[in-house]
XYZ file of N, CA and C in Angstrom:
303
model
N 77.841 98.297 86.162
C 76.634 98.603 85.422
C 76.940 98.532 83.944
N 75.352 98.085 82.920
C 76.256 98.011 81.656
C 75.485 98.970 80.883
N 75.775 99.420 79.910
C 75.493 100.873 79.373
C 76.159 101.620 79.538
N 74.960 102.805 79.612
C 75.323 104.138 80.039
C 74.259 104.495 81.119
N 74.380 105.052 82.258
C 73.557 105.292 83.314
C 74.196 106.893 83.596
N 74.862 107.475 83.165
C 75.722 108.850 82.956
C 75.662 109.071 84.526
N 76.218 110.210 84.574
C 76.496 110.981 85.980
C 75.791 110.212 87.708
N 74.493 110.106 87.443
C 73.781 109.168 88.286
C 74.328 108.131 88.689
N 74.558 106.956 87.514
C 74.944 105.892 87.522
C 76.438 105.691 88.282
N 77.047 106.431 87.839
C 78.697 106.602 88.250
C 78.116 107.401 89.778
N 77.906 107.767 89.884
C 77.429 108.209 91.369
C 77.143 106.908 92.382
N 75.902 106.235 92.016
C 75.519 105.641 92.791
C 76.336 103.858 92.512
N 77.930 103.993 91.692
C 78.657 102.685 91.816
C 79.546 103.097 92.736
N 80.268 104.524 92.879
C 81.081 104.850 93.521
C 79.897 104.917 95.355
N 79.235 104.730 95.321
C 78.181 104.643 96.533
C 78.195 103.355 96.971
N 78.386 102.394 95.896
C 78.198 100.964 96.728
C 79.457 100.487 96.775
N 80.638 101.496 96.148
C 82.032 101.102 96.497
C 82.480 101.706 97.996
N 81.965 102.523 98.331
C 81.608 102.911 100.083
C 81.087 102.274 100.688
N 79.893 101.823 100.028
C 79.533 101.003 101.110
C 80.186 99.424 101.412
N 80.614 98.709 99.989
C 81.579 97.580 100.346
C 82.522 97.817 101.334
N 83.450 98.815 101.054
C 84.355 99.183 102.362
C 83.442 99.447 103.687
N 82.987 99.835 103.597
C 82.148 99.880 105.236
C 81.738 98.841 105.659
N 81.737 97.807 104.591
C 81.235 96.437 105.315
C 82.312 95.647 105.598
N 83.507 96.010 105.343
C 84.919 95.388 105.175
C 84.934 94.123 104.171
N 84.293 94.611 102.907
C 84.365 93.556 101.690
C 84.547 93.901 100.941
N 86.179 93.715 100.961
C 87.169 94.078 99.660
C 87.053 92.964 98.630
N 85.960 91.628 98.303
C 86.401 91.273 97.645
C 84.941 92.103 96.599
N 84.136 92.182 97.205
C 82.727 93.059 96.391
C 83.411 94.574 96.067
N 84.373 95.135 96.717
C 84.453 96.374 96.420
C 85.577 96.275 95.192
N 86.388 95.283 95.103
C 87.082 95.737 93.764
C 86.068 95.044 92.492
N 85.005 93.911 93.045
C 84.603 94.190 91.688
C 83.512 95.363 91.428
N 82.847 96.252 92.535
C 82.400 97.372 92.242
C 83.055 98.371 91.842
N 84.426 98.122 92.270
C 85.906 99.062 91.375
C 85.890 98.820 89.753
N 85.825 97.786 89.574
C 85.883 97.252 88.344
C 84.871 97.644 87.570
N 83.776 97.743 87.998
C 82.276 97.945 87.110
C 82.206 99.298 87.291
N 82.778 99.980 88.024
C 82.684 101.420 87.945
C 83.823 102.321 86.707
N 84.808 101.293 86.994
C 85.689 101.893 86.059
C 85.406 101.735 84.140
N 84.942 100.574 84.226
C 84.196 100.444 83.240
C 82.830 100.710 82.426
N 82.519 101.114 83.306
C 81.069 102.618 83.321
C 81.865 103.936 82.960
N 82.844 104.134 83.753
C 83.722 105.615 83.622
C 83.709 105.556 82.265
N 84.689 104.663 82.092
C 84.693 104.746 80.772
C 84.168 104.864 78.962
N 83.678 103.764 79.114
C 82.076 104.090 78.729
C 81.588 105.400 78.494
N 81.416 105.758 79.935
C 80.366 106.942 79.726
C 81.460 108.344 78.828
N 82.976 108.361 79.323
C 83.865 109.587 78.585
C 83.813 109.067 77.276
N 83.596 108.055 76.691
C 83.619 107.368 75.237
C 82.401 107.841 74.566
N 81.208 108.085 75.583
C 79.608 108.470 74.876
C 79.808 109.701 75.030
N 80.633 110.132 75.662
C 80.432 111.758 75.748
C 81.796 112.798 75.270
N 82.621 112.124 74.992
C 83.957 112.861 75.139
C 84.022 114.203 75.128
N 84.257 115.019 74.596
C 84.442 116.505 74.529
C 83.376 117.126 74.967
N 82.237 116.233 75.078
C 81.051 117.321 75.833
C 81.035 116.922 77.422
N 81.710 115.687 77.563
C 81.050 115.389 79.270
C 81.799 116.506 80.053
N 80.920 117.048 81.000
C 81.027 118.176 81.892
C 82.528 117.994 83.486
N 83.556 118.513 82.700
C 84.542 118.655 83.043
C 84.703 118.348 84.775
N 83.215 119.958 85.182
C 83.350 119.799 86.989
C 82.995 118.479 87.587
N 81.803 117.939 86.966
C 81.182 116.958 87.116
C 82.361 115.570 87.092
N 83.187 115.584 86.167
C 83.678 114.234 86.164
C 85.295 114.511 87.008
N 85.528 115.621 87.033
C 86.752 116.182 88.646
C 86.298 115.700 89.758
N 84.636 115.527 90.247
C 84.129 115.413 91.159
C 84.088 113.974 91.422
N 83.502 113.402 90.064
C 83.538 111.944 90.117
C 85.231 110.936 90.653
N 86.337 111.834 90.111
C 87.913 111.550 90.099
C 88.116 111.815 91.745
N 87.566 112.858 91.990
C 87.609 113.012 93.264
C 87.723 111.981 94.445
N 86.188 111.745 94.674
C 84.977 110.762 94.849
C 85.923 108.988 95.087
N 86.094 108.947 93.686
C 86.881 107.814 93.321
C 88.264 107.602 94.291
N 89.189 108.796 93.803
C 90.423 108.591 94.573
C 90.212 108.414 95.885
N 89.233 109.241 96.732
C 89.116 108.951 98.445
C 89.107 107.911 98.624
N 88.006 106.569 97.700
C 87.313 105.919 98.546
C 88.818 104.472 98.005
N 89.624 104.805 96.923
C 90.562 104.023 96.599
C 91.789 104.268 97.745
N 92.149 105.027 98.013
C 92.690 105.182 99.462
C 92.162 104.518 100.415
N 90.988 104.689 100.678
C 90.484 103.902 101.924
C 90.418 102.244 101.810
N 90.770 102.195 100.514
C 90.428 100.305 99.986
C 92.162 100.604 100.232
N 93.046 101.121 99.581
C 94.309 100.589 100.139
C 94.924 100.560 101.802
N 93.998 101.385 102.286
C 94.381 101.590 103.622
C 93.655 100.373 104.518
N 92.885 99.960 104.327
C 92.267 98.868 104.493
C 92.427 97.330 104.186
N 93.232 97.624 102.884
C 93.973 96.258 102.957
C 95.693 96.298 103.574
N 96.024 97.385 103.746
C 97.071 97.407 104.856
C 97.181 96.571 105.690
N 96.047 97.231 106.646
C 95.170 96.979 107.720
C 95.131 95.505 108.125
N 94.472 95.071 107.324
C 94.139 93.480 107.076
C 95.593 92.816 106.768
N 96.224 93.126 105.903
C 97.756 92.563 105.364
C 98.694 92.661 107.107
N 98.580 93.697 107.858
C 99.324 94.219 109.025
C 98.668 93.150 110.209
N 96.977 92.770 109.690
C 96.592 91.893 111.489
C 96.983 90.272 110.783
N 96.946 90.142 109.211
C 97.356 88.753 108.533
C 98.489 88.305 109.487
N 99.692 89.387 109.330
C 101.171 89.203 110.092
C 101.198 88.962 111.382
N 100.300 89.899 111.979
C 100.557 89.892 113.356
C 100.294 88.153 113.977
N 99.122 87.679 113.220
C 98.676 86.321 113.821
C 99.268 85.186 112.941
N 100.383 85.384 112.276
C 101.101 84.803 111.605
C 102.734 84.718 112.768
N 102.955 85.458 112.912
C 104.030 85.459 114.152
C 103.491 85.238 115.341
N 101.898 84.949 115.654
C 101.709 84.704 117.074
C 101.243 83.236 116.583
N 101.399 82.552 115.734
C 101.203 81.594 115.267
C 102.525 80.871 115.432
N 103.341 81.408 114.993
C 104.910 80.926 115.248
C 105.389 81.007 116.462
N 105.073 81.931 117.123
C 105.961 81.726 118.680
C 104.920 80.639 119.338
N 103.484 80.551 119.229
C 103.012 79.581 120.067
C 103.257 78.158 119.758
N 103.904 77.987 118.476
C 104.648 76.511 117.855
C 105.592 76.790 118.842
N 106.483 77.500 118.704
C 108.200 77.524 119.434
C 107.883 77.546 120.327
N 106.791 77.715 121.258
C 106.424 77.727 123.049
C 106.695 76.249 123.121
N 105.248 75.939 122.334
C 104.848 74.517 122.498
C 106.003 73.213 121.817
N 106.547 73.562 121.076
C 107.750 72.881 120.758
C 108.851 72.930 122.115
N 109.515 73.808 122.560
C 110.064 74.087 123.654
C 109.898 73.429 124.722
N 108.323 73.541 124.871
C 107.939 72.417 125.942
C 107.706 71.357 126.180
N 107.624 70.999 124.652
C 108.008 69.353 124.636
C 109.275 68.745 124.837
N 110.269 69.930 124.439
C 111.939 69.054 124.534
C 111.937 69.468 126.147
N 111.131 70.145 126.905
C 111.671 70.037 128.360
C 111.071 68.973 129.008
């Protein structure tokens, strides 16, 4: 988002950064990572010493869960990449095998 959309706004980017992960689209969710972080920012720059401390703990909060779940998720994906990367290789070495017999 560009501006300032304050508390709301940062609410409802960290909302569609949930929901990218729920759709398993990490490539929309880091750039909703990206536009959120750059809203964050932003917005502590329009507000500094006054923006409301609980409020933006909550937002850090919020944030860190759903950045866990984007790293745990590309695990995930990085862990089934491998798996069909070695079942990719033994079914060469089957099928190779069975040609030299």
């Amino acid at each position: 988002m560009s501006g300032d959309a304050g508390l709301p706004g940062l609410h409802a980017e960290l909302g569609a950064l949930g929901s990218a992960l729920d759709d398993d689209d990490l490539a929309a969710a880091g750039e909703v990572m990206a536009a959120y972080d750059r809203s964050l920012r932003h917005y502590l720059e329009q507000r500094g010493r006054e923006a409301p401390i609980d409020a933006i703990r909550e937002l850090l909060r919020m944030q860190n869960d759903l950045l866990l779940r984007m790293a745990s998720r590309r695990q995930g994906i990085a862990g089934e990449l491998e798996r069909v990367r070695r079942a990719g290789e033994a079914s060469r070495a089957y099928a190779a095998a069975g040609a030299e017999g």
